[in-house]
PDB file of C-alpha atoms in Angstrom:
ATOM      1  CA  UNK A   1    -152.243 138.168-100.806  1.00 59.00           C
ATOM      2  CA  UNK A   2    -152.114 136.398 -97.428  1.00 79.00           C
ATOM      3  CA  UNK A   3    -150.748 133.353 -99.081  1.00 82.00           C
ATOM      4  CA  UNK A   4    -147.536 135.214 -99.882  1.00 81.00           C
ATOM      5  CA  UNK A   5    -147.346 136.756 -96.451  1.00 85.00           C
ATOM      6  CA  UNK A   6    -147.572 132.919 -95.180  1.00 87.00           C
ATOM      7  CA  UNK A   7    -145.116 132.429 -97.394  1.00 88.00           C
ATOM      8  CA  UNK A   8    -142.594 134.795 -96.722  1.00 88.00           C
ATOM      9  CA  UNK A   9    -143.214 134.288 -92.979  1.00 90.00           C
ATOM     10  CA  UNK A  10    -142.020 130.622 -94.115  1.00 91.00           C
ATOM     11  CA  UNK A  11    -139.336 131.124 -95.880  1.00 92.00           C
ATOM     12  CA  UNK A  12    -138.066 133.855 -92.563  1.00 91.00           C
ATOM     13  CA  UNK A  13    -138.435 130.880 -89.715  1.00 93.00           C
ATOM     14  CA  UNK A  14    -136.603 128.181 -92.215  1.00 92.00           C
ATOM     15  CA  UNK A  15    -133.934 130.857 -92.683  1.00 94.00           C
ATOM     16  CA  UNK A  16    -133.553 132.034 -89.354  1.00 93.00           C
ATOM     17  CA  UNK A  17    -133.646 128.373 -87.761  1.00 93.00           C
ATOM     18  CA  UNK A  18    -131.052 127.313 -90.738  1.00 92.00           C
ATOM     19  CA  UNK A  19    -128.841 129.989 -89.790  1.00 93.00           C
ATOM     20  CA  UNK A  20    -129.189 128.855 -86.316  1.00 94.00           C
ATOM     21  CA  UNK A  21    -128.174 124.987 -86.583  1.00 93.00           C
ATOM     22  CA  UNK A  22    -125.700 126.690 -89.227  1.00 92.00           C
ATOM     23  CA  UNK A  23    -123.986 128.999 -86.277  1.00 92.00           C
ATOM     24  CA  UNK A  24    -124.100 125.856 -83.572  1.00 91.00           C
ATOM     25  CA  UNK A  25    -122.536 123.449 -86.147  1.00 87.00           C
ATOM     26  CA  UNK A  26    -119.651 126.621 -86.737  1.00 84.00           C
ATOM     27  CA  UNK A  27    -119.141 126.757 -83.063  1.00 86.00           C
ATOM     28  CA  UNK A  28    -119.169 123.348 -82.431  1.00 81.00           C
ATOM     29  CA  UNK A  29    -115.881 123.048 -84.949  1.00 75.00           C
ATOM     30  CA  UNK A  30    -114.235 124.995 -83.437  1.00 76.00           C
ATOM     31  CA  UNK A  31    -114.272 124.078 -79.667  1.00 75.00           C
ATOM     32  CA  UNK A  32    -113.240 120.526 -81.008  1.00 70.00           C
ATOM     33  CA  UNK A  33    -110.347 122.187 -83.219  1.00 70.00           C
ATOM     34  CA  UNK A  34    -109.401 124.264 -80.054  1.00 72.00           C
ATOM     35  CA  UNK A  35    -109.407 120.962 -78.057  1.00 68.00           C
ATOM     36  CA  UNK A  36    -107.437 119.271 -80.523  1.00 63.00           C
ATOM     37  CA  UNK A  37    -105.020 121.742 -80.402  1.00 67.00           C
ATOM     38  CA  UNK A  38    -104.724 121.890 -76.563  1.00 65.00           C
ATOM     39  CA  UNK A  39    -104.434 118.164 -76.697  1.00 64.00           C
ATOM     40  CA  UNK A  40    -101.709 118.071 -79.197  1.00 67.00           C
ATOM     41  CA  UNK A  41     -99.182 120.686 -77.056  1.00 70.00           C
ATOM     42  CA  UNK A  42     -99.921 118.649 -73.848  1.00 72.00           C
ATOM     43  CA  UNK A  43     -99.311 115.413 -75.898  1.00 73.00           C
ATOM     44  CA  UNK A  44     -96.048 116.076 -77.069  1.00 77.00           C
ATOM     45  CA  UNK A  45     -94.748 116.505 -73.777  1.00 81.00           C
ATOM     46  CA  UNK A  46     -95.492 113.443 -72.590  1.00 83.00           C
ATOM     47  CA  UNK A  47     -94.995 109.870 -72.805  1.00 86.00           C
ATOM     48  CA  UNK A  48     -97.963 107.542 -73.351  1.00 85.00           C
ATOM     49  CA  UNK A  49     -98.101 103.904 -73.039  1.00 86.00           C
ATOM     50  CA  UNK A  50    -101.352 101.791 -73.250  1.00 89.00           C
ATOM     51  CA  UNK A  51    -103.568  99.021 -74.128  1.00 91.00           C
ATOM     52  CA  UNK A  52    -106.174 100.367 -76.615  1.00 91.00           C
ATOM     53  CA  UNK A  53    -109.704 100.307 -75.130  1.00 92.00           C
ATOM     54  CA  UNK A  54    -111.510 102.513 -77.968  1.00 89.00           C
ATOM     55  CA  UNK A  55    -110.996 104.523 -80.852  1.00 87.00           C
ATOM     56  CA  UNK A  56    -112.932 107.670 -82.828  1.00 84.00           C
ATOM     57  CA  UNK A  57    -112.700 109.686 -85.150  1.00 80.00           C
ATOM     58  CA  UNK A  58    -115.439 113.078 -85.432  1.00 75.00           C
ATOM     59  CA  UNK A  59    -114.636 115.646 -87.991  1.00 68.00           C
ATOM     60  CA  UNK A  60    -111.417 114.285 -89.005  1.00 65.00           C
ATOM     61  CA  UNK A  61    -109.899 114.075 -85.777  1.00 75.00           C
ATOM     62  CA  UNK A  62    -108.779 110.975 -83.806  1.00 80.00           C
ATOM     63  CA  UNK A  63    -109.283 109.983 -80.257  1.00 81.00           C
ATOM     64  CA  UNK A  64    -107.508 106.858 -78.983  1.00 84.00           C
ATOM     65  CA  UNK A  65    -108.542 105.819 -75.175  1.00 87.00           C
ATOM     66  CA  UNK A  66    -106.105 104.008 -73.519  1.00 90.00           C
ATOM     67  CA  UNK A  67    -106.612 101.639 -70.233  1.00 90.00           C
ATOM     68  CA  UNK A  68    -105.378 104.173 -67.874  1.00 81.00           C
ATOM     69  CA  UNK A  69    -107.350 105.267 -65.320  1.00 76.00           C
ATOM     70  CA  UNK A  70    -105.935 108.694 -65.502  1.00 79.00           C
ATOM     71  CA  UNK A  71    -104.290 110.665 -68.407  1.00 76.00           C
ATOM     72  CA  UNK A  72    -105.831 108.043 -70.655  1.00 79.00           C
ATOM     73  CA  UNK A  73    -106.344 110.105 -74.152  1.00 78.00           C
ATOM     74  CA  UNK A  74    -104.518 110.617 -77.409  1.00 77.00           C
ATOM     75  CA  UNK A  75    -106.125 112.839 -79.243  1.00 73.00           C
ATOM     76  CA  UNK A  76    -104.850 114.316 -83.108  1.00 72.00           C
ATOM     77  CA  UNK A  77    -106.066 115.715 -86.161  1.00 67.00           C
ATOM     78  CA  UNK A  78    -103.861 113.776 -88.791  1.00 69.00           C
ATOM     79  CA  UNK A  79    -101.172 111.066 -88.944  1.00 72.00           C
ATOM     80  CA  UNK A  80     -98.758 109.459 -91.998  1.00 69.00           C
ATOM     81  CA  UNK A  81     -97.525 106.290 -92.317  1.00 67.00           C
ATOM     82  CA  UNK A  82     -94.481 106.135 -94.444  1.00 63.00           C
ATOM     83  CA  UNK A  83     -95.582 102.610 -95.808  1.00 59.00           C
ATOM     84  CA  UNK A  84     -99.065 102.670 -96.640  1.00 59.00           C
ATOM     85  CA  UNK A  85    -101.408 104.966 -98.126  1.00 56.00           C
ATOM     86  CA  UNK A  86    -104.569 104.120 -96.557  1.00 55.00           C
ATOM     87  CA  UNK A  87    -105.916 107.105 -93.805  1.00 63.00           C
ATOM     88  CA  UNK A  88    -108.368 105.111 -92.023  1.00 70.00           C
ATOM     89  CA  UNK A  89    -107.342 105.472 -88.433  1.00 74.00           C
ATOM     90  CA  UNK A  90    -108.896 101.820 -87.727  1.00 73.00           C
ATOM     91  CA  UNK A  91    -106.735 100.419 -90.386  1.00 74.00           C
ATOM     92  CA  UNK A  92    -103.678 100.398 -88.227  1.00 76.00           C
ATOM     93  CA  UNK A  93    -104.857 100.235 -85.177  1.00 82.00           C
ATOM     94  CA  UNK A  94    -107.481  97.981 -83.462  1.00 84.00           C
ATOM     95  CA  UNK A  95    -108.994  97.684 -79.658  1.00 89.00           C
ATOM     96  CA  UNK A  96    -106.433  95.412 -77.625  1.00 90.00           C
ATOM     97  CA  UNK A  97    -103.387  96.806 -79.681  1.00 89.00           C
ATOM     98  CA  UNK A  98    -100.438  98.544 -77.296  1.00 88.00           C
ATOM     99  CA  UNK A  99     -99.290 101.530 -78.193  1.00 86.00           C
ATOM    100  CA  UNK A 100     -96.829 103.881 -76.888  1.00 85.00           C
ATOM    101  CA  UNK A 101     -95.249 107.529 -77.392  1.00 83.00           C
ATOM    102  CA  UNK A 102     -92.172 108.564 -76.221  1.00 84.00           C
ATOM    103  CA  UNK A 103     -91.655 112.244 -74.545  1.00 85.00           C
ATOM    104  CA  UNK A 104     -91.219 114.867 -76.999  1.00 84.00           C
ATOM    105  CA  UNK A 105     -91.753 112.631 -79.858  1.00 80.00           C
ATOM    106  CA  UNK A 106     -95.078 112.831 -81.762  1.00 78.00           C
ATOM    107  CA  UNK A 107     -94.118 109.206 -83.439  1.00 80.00           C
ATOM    108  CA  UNK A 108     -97.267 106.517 -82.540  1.00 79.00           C
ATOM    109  CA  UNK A 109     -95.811 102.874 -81.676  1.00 81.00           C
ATOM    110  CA  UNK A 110     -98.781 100.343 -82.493  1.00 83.00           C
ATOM    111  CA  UNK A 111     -97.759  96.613 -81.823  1.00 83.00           C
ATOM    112  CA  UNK A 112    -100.990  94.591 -82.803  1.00 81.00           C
ATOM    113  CA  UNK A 113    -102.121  92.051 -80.731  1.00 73.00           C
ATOM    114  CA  UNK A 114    -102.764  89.445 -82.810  1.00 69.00           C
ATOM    115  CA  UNK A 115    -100.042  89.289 -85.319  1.00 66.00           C
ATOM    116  CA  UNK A 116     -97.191  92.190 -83.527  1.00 58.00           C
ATOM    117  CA  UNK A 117     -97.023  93.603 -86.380  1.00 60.00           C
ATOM    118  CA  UNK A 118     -95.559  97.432 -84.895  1.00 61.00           C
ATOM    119  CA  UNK A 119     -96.497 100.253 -87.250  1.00 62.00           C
ATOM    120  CA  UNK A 120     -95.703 103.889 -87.022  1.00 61.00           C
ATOM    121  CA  UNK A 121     -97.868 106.747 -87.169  1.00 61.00           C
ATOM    122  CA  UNK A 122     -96.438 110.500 -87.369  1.00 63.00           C
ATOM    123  CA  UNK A 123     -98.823 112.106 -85.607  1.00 64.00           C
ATOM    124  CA  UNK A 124     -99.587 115.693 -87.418  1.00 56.00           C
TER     125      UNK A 124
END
């Protein structure tokens, strides 16, 4: 009998602590959605112009850090490119590549640094 009790008690703190990294995971979502979001109203207002210092992508979402000092980050969930059908944020644009955005546009300029090749992302 105190084999199932140990058991149950068990299966209670896996549950419990599952539900908990569960719940964190949840929240953790959606504060990054939420900045996303924040990110992209504030982004298409203004114009952005860089040289491309780093790029990530968590969760779907896409960072791009320019070499600004200040106002520095693009940040979006999705983009198209009318000519390819690769999604692979990296595959169009590399560290070293300048991009720009013009003010109340949400169309990506990426002129790559080694063959200036300029592609165009619709950022979504």
């Amino acid at each position: 009998m105190s084999e199932l009790k140990q058991y149950k008690k068990f299966i209670l703190i896996v549950t419990v602590f599952g539900a908990i990294i569960f719940a964190i995971i949840l929240i953790q979502g959606s504060i990054e959605r939420k900045e996303f979001r924040s990110s992209y109203d504030e982004l298409i207002s203004k114009e952005k112009s860089g040289i491309v210092k780093l790029i990530s992508t968590n969760r779907g979402g896409n960072t791009i850090i320019l070499d600004k000092l200040i106002d520095n980050r693009i940040c979006f969930l999705n983009f198209t490119v009318e000519t390819r059908e690769e999604w692979d944020i990296h595959q169009f644009i590399s560290q070293g590549d300048s991009v720009y955005k013009a003010k109340n546009s949400m169309e990506l300029i990426v002129i790559n640094r080694n063959t200036k090749i300029k592609t165009s992302l619709k950022i979504e």
